[in-house]
CSV table of C-alpha atoms in Angstrom, one decimal:
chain,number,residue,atom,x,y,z
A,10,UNK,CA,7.6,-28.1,-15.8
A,11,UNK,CA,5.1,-26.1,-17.2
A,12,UNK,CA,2.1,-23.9,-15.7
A,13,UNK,CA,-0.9,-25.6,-15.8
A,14,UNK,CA,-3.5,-23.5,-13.7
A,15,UNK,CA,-2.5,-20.0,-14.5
A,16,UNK,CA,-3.8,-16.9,-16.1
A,17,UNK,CA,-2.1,-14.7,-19.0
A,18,UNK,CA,-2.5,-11.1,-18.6
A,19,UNK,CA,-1.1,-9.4,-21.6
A,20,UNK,CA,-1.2,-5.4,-21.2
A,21,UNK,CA,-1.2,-3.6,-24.2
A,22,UNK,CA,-1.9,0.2,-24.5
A,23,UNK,CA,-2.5,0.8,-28.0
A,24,UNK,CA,-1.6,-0.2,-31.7
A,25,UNK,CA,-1.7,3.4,-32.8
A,26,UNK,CA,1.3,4.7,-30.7
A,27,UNK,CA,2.7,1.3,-30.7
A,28,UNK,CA,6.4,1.4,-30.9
A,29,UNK,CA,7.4,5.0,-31.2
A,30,UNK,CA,11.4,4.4,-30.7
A,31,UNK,CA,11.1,2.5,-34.1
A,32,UNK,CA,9.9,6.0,-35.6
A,33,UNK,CA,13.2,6.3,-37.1
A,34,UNK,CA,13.3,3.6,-39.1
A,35,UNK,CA,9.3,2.3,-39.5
A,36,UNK,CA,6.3,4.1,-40.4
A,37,UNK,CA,3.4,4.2,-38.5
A,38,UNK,CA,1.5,2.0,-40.4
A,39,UNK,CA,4.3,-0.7,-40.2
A,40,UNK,CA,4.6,0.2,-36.4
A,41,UNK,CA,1.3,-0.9,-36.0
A,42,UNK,CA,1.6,-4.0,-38.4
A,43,UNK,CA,5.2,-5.2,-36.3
A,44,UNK,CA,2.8,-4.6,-32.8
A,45,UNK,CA,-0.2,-6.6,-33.8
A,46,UNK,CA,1.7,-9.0,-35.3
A,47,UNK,CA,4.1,-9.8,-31.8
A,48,UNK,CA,0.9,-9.1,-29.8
A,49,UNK,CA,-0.5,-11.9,-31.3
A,50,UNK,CA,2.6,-14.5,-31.3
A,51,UNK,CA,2.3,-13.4,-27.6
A,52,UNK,CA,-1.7,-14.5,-27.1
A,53,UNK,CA,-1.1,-17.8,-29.2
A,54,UNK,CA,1.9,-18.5,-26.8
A,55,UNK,CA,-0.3,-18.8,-24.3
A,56,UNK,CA,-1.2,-22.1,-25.5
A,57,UNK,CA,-4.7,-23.7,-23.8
A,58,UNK,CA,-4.0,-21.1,-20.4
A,59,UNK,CA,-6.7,-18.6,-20.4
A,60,UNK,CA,-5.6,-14.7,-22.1
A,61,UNK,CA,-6.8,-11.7,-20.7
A,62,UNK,CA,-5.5,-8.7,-22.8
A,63,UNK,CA,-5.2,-5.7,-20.0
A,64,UNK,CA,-6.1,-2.3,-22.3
A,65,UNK,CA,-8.2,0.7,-22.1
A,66,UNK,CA,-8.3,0.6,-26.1
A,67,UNK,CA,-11.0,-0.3,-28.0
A,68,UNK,CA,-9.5,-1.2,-30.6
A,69,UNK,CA,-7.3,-3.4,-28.8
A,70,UNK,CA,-10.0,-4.7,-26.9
A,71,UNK,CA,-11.8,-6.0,-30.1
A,72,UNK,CA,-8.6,-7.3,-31.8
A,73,UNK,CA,-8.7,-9.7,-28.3
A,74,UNK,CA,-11.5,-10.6,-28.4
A,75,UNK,CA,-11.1,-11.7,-32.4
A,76,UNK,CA,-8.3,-14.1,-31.0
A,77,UNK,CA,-10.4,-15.5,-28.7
A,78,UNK,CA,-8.9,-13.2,-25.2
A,79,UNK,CA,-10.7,-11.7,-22.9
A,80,UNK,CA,-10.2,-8.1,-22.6
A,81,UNK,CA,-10.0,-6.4,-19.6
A,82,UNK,CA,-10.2,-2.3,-19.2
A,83,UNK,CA,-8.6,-1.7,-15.7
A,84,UNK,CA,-9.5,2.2,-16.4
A,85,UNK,CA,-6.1,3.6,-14.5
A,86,UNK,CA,-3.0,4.9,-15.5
A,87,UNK,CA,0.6,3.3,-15.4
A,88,UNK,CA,1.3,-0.4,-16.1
A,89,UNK,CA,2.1,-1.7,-12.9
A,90,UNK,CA,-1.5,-0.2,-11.6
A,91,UNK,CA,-3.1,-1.6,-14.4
A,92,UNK,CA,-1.7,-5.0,-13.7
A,93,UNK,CA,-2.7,-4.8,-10.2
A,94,UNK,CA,-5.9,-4.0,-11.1
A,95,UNK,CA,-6.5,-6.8,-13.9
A,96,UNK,CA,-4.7,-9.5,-11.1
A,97,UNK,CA,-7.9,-7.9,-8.8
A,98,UNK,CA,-10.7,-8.7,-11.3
A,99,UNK,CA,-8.9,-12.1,-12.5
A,100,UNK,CA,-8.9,-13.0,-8.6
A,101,UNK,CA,-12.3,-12.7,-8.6
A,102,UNK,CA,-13.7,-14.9,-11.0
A,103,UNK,CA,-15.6,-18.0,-9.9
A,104,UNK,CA,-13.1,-20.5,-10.6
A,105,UNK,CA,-9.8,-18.4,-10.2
A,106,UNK,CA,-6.4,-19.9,-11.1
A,107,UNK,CA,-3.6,-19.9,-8.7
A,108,UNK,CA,-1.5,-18.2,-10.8
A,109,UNK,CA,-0.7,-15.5,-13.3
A,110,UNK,CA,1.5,-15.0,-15.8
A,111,UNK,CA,2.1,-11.5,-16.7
A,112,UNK,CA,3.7,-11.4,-20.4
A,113,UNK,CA,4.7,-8.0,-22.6
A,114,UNK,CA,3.4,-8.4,-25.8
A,115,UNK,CA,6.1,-7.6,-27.9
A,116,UNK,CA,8.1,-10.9,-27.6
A,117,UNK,CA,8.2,-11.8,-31.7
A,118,UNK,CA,10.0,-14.7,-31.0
A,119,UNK,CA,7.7,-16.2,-27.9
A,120,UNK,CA,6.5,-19.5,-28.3
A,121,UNK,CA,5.4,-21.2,-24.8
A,122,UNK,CA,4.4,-19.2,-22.1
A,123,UNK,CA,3.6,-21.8,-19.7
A,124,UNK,CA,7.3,-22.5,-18.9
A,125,UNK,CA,7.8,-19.4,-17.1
A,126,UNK,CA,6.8,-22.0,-14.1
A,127,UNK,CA,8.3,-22.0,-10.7
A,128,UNK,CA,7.0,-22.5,-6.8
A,129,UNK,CA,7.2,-18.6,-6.1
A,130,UNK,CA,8.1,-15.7,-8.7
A,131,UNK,CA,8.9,-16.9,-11.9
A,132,UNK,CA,10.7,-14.5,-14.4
A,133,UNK,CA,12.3,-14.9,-18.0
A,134,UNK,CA,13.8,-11.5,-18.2
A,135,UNK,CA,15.2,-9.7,-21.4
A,136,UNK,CA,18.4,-10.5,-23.2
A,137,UNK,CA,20.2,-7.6,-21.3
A,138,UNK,CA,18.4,-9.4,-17.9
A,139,UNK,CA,17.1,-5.5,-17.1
A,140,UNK,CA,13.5,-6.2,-18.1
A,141,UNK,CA,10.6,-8.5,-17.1
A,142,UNK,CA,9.7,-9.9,-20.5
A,143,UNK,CA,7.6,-12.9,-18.2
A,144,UNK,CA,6.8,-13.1,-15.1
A,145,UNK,CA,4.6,-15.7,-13.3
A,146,UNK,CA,3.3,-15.2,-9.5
A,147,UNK,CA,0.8,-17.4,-7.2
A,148,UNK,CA,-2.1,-15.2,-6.4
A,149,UNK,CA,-2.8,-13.4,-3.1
A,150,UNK,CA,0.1,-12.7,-2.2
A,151,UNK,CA,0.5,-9.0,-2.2
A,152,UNK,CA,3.1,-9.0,-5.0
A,153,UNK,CA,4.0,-5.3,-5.8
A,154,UNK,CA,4.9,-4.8,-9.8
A,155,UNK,CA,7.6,-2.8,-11.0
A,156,UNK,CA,7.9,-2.5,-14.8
A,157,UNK,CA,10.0,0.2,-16.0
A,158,UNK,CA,14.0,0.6,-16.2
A,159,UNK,CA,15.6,-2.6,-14.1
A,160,UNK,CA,12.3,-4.6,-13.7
A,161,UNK,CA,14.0,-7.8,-13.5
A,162,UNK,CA,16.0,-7.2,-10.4
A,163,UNK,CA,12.9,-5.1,-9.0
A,164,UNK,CA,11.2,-8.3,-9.5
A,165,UNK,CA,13.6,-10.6,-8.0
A,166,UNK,CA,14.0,-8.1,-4.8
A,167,UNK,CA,10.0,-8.1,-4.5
A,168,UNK,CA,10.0,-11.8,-4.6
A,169,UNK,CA,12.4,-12.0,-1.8
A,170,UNK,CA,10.6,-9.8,0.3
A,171,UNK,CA,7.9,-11.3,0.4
A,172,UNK,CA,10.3,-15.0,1.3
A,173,UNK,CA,9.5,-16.6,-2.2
A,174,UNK,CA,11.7,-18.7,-4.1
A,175,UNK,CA,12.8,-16.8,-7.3
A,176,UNK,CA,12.6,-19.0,-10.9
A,177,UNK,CA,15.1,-17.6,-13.7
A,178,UNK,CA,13.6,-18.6,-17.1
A,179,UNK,CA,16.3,-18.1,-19.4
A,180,UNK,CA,14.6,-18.8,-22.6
A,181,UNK,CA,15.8,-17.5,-26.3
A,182,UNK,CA,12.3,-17.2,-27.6
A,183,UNK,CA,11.3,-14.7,-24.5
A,184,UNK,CA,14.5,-12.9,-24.7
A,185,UNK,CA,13.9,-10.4,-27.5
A,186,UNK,CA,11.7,-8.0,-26.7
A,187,UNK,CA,11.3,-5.3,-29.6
A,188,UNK,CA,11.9,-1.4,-28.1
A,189,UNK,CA,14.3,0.1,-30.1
A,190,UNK,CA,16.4,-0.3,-33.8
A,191,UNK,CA,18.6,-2.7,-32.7
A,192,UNK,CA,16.2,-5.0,-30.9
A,193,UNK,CA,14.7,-5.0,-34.7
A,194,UNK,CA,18.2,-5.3,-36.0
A,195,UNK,CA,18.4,-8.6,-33.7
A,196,UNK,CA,14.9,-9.7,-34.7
A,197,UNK,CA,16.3,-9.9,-37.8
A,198,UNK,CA,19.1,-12.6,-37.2
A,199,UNK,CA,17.5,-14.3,-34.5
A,200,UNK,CA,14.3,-14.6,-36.6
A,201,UNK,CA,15.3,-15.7,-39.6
């Protein structure tokens, strides 16, 4: 099963201060080379589904819309608001899609986002299964984000709140998300 009528929103805050935990052991230059370069593998993953790139950067904004995204400025702070307000705008296009699909863009390995599919809340959370690497929600239904330390149980305790049916994507290629030295360490094997 894969999602058909759905929307990507990829947020993305900036290139310049992508990555900063990887200070240790890439410059900035090759911080901002590794983020564009998974930011990327995450818009083409989309596959035919409509991308909306969720930033405040310009920069980021016309590196989008170079790959074809739309970009969206939400103009607020924090992820989770910026989400919301991206979902708000996406919601009110004139032929909006019944879903979205909310993916982090620093998934090096991602190669199909549509299968993050599912009736209710569908989630493909980290290796660890603390974060929300993907997540994939019908509109309109009030769904409250919230990214940060232990997302992916946030998520599923959200979902059942609101009485939907919860959708665990295990998949290797959305696994790996890049934060730290060893999730480069594991890019390493698992990429190669």
């Amino acid at each position: 099963m894969v999602a058909t009528d759905a929307a990507v929103l990829i947020p993305l805050r900036s290139f310049d201060d992508a990555k900063t935990r990887l200070a240790g052991v890439l410059s900035p230059a090759d911080r901002r080379r590794l983020a564009m370069a998974m930011a990327e593998r995450v818009v083409r993953a989309a596959q035919d589904l409509p991308v909306h790139v969720v930033s405040d950067d310009a920069d980021v904004l016309r590196w989008a819309e170079r790959l074809g995204a739309n970009g969206l400025a939400p103009a607020v702070n924090g992820l989770n608001e910026s989400i919301d307000a991206a979902i708000a705008l996406v919601a009110t296009e004139d032929d909006p899609p019944s879903r979205v699909i909310v993916a982090h863009a620093d998934l090096p390995l991602a190669d199909d986002l549509r299968v993050v599919d599912g009736p209710g809340l569908a989630i493909a959370p980290d290796h660890a299964r603390d974060g929300s690497n993907v997540l994939s929600i019908p509109l309109g239904l009030g769904f409250e984000f919230h990214y940060g330390p232990g997302s992916f149980a946030a998520h599923c305790a959200e979902a059942e709140r609101l009485g939907l049916e919860i959708t665990v994507v295990d998949d290797p290629s959305l696994a790996l998300d890049v934060d730290d030295p060893g999730d480069l360490a594991r890019l390493q094997v698992e990429g190669s």
